[in-house]
mmCIF file of C-alpha atoms in Angstrom:
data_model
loop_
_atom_site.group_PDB
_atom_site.id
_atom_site.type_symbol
_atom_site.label_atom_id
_atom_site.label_comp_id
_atom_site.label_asym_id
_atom_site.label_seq_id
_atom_site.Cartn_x
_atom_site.Cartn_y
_atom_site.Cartn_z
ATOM 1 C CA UNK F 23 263.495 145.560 -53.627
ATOM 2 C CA UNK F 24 264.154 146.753 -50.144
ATOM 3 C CA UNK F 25 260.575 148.491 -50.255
ATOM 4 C CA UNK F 26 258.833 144.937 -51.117
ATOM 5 C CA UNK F 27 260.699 143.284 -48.540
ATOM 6 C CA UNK F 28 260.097 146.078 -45.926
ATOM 7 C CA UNK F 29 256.478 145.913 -46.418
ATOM 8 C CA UNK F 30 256.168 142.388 -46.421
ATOM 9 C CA UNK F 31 257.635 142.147 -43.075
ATOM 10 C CA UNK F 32 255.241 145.839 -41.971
ATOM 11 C CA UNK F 33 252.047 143.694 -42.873
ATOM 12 C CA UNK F 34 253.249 140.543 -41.359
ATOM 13 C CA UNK F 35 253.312 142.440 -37.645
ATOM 14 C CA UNK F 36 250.424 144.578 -38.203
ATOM 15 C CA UNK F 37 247.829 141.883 -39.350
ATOM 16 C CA UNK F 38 249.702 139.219 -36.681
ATOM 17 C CA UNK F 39 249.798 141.966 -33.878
ATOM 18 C CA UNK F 40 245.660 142.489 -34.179
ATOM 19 C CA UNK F 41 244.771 138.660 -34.846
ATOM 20 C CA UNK F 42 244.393 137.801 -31.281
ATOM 21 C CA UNK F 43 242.591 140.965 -30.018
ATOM 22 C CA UNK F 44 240.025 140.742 -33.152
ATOM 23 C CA UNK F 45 239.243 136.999 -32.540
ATOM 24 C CA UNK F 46 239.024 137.545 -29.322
ATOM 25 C CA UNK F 47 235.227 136.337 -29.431
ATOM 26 C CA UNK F 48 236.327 133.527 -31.258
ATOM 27 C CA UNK F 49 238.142 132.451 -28.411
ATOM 28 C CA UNK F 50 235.627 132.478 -25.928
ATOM 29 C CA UNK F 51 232.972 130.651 -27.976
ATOM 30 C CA UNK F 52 235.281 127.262 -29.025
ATOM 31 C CA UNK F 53 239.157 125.944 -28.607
ATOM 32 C CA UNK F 54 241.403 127.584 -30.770
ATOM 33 C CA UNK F 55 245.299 127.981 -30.307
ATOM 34 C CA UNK F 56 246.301 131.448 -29.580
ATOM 35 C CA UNK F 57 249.428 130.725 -31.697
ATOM 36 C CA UNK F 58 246.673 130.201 -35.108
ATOM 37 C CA UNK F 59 245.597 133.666 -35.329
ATOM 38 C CA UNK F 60 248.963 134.873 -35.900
ATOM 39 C CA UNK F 61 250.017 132.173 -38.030
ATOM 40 C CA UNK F 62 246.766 132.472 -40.719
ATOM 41 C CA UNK F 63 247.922 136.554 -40.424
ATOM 42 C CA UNK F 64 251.201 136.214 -41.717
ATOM 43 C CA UNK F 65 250.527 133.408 -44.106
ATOM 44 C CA UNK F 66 247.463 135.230 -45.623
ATOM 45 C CA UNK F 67 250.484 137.750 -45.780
ATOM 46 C CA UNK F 68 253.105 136.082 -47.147
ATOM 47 C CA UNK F 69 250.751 134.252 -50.406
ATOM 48 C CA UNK F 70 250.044 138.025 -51.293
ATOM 49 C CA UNK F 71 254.089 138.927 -51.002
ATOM 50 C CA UNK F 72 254.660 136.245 -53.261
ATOM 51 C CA UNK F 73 252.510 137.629 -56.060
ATOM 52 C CA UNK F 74 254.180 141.087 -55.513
ATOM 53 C CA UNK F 75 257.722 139.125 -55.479
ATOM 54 C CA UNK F 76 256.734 137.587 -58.970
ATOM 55 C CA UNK F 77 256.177 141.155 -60.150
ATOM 56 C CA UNK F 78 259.386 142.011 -58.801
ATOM 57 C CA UNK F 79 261.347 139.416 -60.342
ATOM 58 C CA UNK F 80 259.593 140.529 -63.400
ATOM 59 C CA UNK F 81 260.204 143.916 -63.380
ATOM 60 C CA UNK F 82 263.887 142.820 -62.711
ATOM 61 C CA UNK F 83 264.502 140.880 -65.229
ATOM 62 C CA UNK F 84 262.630 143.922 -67.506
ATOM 63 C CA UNK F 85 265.336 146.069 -66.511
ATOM 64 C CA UNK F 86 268.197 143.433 -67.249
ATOM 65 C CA UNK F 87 268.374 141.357 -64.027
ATOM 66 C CA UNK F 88 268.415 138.176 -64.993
ATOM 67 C CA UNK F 89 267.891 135.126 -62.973
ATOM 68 C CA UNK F 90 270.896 133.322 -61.896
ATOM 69 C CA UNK F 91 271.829 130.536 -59.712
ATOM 70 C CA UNK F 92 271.850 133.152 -56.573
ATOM 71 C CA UNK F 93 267.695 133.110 -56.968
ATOM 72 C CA UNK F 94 267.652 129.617 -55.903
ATOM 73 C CA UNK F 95 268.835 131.322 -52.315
ATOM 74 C CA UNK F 96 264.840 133.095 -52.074
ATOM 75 C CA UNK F 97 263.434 130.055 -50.560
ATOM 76 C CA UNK F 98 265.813 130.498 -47.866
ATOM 77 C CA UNK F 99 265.457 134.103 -47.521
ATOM 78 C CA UNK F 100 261.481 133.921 -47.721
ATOM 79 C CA UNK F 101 261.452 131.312 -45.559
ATOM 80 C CA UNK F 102 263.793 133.159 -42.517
ATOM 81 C CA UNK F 103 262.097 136.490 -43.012
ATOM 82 C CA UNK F 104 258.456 134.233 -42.694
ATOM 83 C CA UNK F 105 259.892 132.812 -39.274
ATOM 84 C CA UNK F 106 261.061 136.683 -37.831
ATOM 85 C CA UNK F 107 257.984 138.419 -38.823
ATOM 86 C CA UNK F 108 256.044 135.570 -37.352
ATOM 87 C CA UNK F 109 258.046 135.645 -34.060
ATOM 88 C CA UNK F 110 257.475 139.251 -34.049
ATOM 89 C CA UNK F 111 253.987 139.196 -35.137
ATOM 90 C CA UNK F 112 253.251 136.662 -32.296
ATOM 91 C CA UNK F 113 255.015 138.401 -29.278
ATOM 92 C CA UNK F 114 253.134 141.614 -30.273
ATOM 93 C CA UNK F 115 249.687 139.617 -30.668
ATOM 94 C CA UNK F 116 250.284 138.062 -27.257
ATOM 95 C CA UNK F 117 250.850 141.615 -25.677
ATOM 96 C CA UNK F 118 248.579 144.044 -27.058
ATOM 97 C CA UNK F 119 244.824 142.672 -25.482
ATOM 98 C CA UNK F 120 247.148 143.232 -22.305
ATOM 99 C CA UNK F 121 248.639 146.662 -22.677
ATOM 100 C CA UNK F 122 246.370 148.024 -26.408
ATOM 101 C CA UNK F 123 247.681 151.580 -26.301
ATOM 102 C CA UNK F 124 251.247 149.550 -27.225
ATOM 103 C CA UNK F 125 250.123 149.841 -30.744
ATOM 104 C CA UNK F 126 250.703 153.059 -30.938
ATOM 105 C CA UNK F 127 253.995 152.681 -30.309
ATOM 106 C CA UNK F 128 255.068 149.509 -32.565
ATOM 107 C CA UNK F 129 253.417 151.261 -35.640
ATOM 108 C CA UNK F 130 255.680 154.299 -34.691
ATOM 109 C CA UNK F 131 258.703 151.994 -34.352
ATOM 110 C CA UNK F 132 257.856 150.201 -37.624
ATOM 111 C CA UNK F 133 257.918 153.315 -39.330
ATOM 112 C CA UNK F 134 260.756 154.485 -37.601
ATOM 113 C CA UNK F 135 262.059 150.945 -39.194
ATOM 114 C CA UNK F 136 261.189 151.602 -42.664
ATOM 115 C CA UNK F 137 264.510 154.532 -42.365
ATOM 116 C CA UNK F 138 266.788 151.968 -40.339
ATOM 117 C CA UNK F 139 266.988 149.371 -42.617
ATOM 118 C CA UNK F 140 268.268 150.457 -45.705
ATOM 119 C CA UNK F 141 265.061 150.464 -47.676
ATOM 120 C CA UNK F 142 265.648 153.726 -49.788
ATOM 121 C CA UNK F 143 269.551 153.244 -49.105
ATOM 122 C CA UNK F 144 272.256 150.390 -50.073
ATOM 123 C CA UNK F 145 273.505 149.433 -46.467
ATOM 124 C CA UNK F 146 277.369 149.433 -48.097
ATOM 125 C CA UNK F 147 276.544 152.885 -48.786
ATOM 126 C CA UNK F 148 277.029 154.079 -44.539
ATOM 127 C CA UNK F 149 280.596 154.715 -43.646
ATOM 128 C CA UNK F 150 282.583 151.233 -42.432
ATOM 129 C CA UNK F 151 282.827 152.124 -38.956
ATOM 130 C CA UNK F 152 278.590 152.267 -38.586
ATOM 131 C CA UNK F 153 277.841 149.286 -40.593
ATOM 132 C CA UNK F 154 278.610 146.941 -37.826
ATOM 133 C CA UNK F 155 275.645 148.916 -35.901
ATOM 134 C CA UNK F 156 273.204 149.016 -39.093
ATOM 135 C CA UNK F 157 273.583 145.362 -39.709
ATOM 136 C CA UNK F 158 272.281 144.728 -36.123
ATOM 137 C CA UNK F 159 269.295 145.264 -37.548
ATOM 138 C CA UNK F 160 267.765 141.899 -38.729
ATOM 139 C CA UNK F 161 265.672 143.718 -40.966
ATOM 140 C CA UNK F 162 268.714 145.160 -43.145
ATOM 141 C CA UNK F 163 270.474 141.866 -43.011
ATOM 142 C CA UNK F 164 267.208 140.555 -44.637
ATOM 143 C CA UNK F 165 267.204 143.419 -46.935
ATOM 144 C CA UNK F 166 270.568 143.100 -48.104
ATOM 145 C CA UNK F 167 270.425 139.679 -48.766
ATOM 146 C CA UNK F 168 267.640 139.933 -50.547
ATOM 147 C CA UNK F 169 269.421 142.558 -52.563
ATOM 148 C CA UNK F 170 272.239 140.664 -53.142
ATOM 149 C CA UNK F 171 270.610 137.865 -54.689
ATOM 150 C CA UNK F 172 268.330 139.819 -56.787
ATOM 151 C CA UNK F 173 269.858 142.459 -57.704
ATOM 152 C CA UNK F 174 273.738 141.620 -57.772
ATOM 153 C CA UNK F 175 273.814 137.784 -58.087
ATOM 154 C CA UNK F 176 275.479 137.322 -55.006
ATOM 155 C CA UNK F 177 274.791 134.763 -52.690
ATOM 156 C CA UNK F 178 273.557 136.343 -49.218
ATOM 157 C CA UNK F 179 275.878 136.244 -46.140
ATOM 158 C CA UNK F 180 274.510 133.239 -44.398
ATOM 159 C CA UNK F 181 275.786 133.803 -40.795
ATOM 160 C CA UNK F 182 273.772 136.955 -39.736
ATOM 161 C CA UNK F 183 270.681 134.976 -41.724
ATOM 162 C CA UNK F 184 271.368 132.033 -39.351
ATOM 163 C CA UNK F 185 271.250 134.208 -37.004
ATOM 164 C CA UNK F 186 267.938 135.718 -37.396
ATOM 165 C CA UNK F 187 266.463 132.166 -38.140
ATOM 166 C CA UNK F 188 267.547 130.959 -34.500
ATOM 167 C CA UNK F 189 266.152 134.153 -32.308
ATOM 168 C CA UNK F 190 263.440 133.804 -34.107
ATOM 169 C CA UNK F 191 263.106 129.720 -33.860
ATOM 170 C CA UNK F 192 264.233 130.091 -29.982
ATOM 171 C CA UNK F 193 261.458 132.969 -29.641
ATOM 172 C CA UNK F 194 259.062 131.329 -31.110
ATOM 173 C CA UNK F 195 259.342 128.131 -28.941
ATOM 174 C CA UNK F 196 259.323 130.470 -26.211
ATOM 175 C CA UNK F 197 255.512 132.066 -27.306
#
C-alpha cells in the first residue's frame, strides 16, 4: 500500500516538474496557462494510479481485506494527495527552466523520500518520542491514512490531512 501511494505521488512531481520545460515550444507558438502543463501531468497520473489502486483493492480483498465503510474515506484521501502532489509538481515545474540542474537534486530528495515516509515500514512501528518528527512528513500522514483505511478499517486522522489539503490549497493559489 505505502509503495502504490509513494509512487503515485513520485510520478505526479516528476511528470509535473518536466511539463513546463518540455512544452516550452508550445508556449511560444500560442496562449497556454503555465498552470495546464502541470495539471494534464498529474491527472494523466492520477487515471493510471487509479487502475493500480483497483488492483490494490483487489489484491486486498484476495488476501482477506475486505471493504468496509472506512473505503468510502479514499475519495478524500485521493483527492488531498491529488492537491499536494500537484502543488508540488507545480512549484518544481515553475523552477526548473530557471535553475535545470535542480532536478538533480529533487529526484535525489524523492528518493531520499521513498525511506522517510514509512513506505517499507508501519509509521507506529518508530519509537513514540520520533513519531511526532516522522509525521511531519505529509507524505507519511498520507501513507498512513491510506493504510488505515485499507488495511485496518480505520478511519484516517483527519487533522494532519486537513492540514496537508490547506498548504497545499494556500500554495497553490500562491503559483
Amino acid at each position: 500500500t505505502g509503495l502504490v501511494i509513494y509512487r503515485w505521488f513520485d510520478t505526479n512531481v516528476r511528470s509535473a516538474m518536466e511539463s513546463i520545460a518540455k512544452n516550452a515550444n508550445l508556449m511560444q507558438q500560442l496562449y497556454v496557462p503555465k498552470y495546464a502543463f502541470p495539471l494534464a501531468a498529474t491527472v494523466a497520473s492520477t487515471i493510471k494510479f487509479l487502475l493500480v489502486l483497483g488492483l490494490l483493492a483487489v489484491f486486498l480483498v484476495s488476501q482477506g481485506h475486505s471493504p468496509n465503510i472506512t473505503w468510502l474515506a479514499l475519495p478524500g484521501l485521493i483527492g488531498i494527495e491529488f492537491l499536494f502532489s500537484l502543488f508540488i509538481g507545480t512549484l518544481t515545474a515553475l523552477v526548473i527552466p530557471f535553475l535545470p540542474d535542480l532536478r538533480i537534486l529533487i529526484s535525489n530528495g524523492l528518493m531520499l523520500l521513498l525511506f522517510l515516509s514509512g513506505v517499507f515500514y508501519d509509521g507506529a512501528s518508530i519509537p513514540e518520542p520520533w513519531q511526532t518528527y516522522f509525521f511531519l512528513n505529509p507524505l507519511a500522514v498520507l501513507i498512513q491514512a491510506f493504510r488505515h483505511v485499507l488495511i485496518d478499517g480505520q478511519w484516517p486522522h483527519w487533522g494532519a490531512l486537513l492540514i496537508i489539503l490547506a498548504v497545499s490549497l494556500a500554495g497553490l493559489a500562491a503559483t
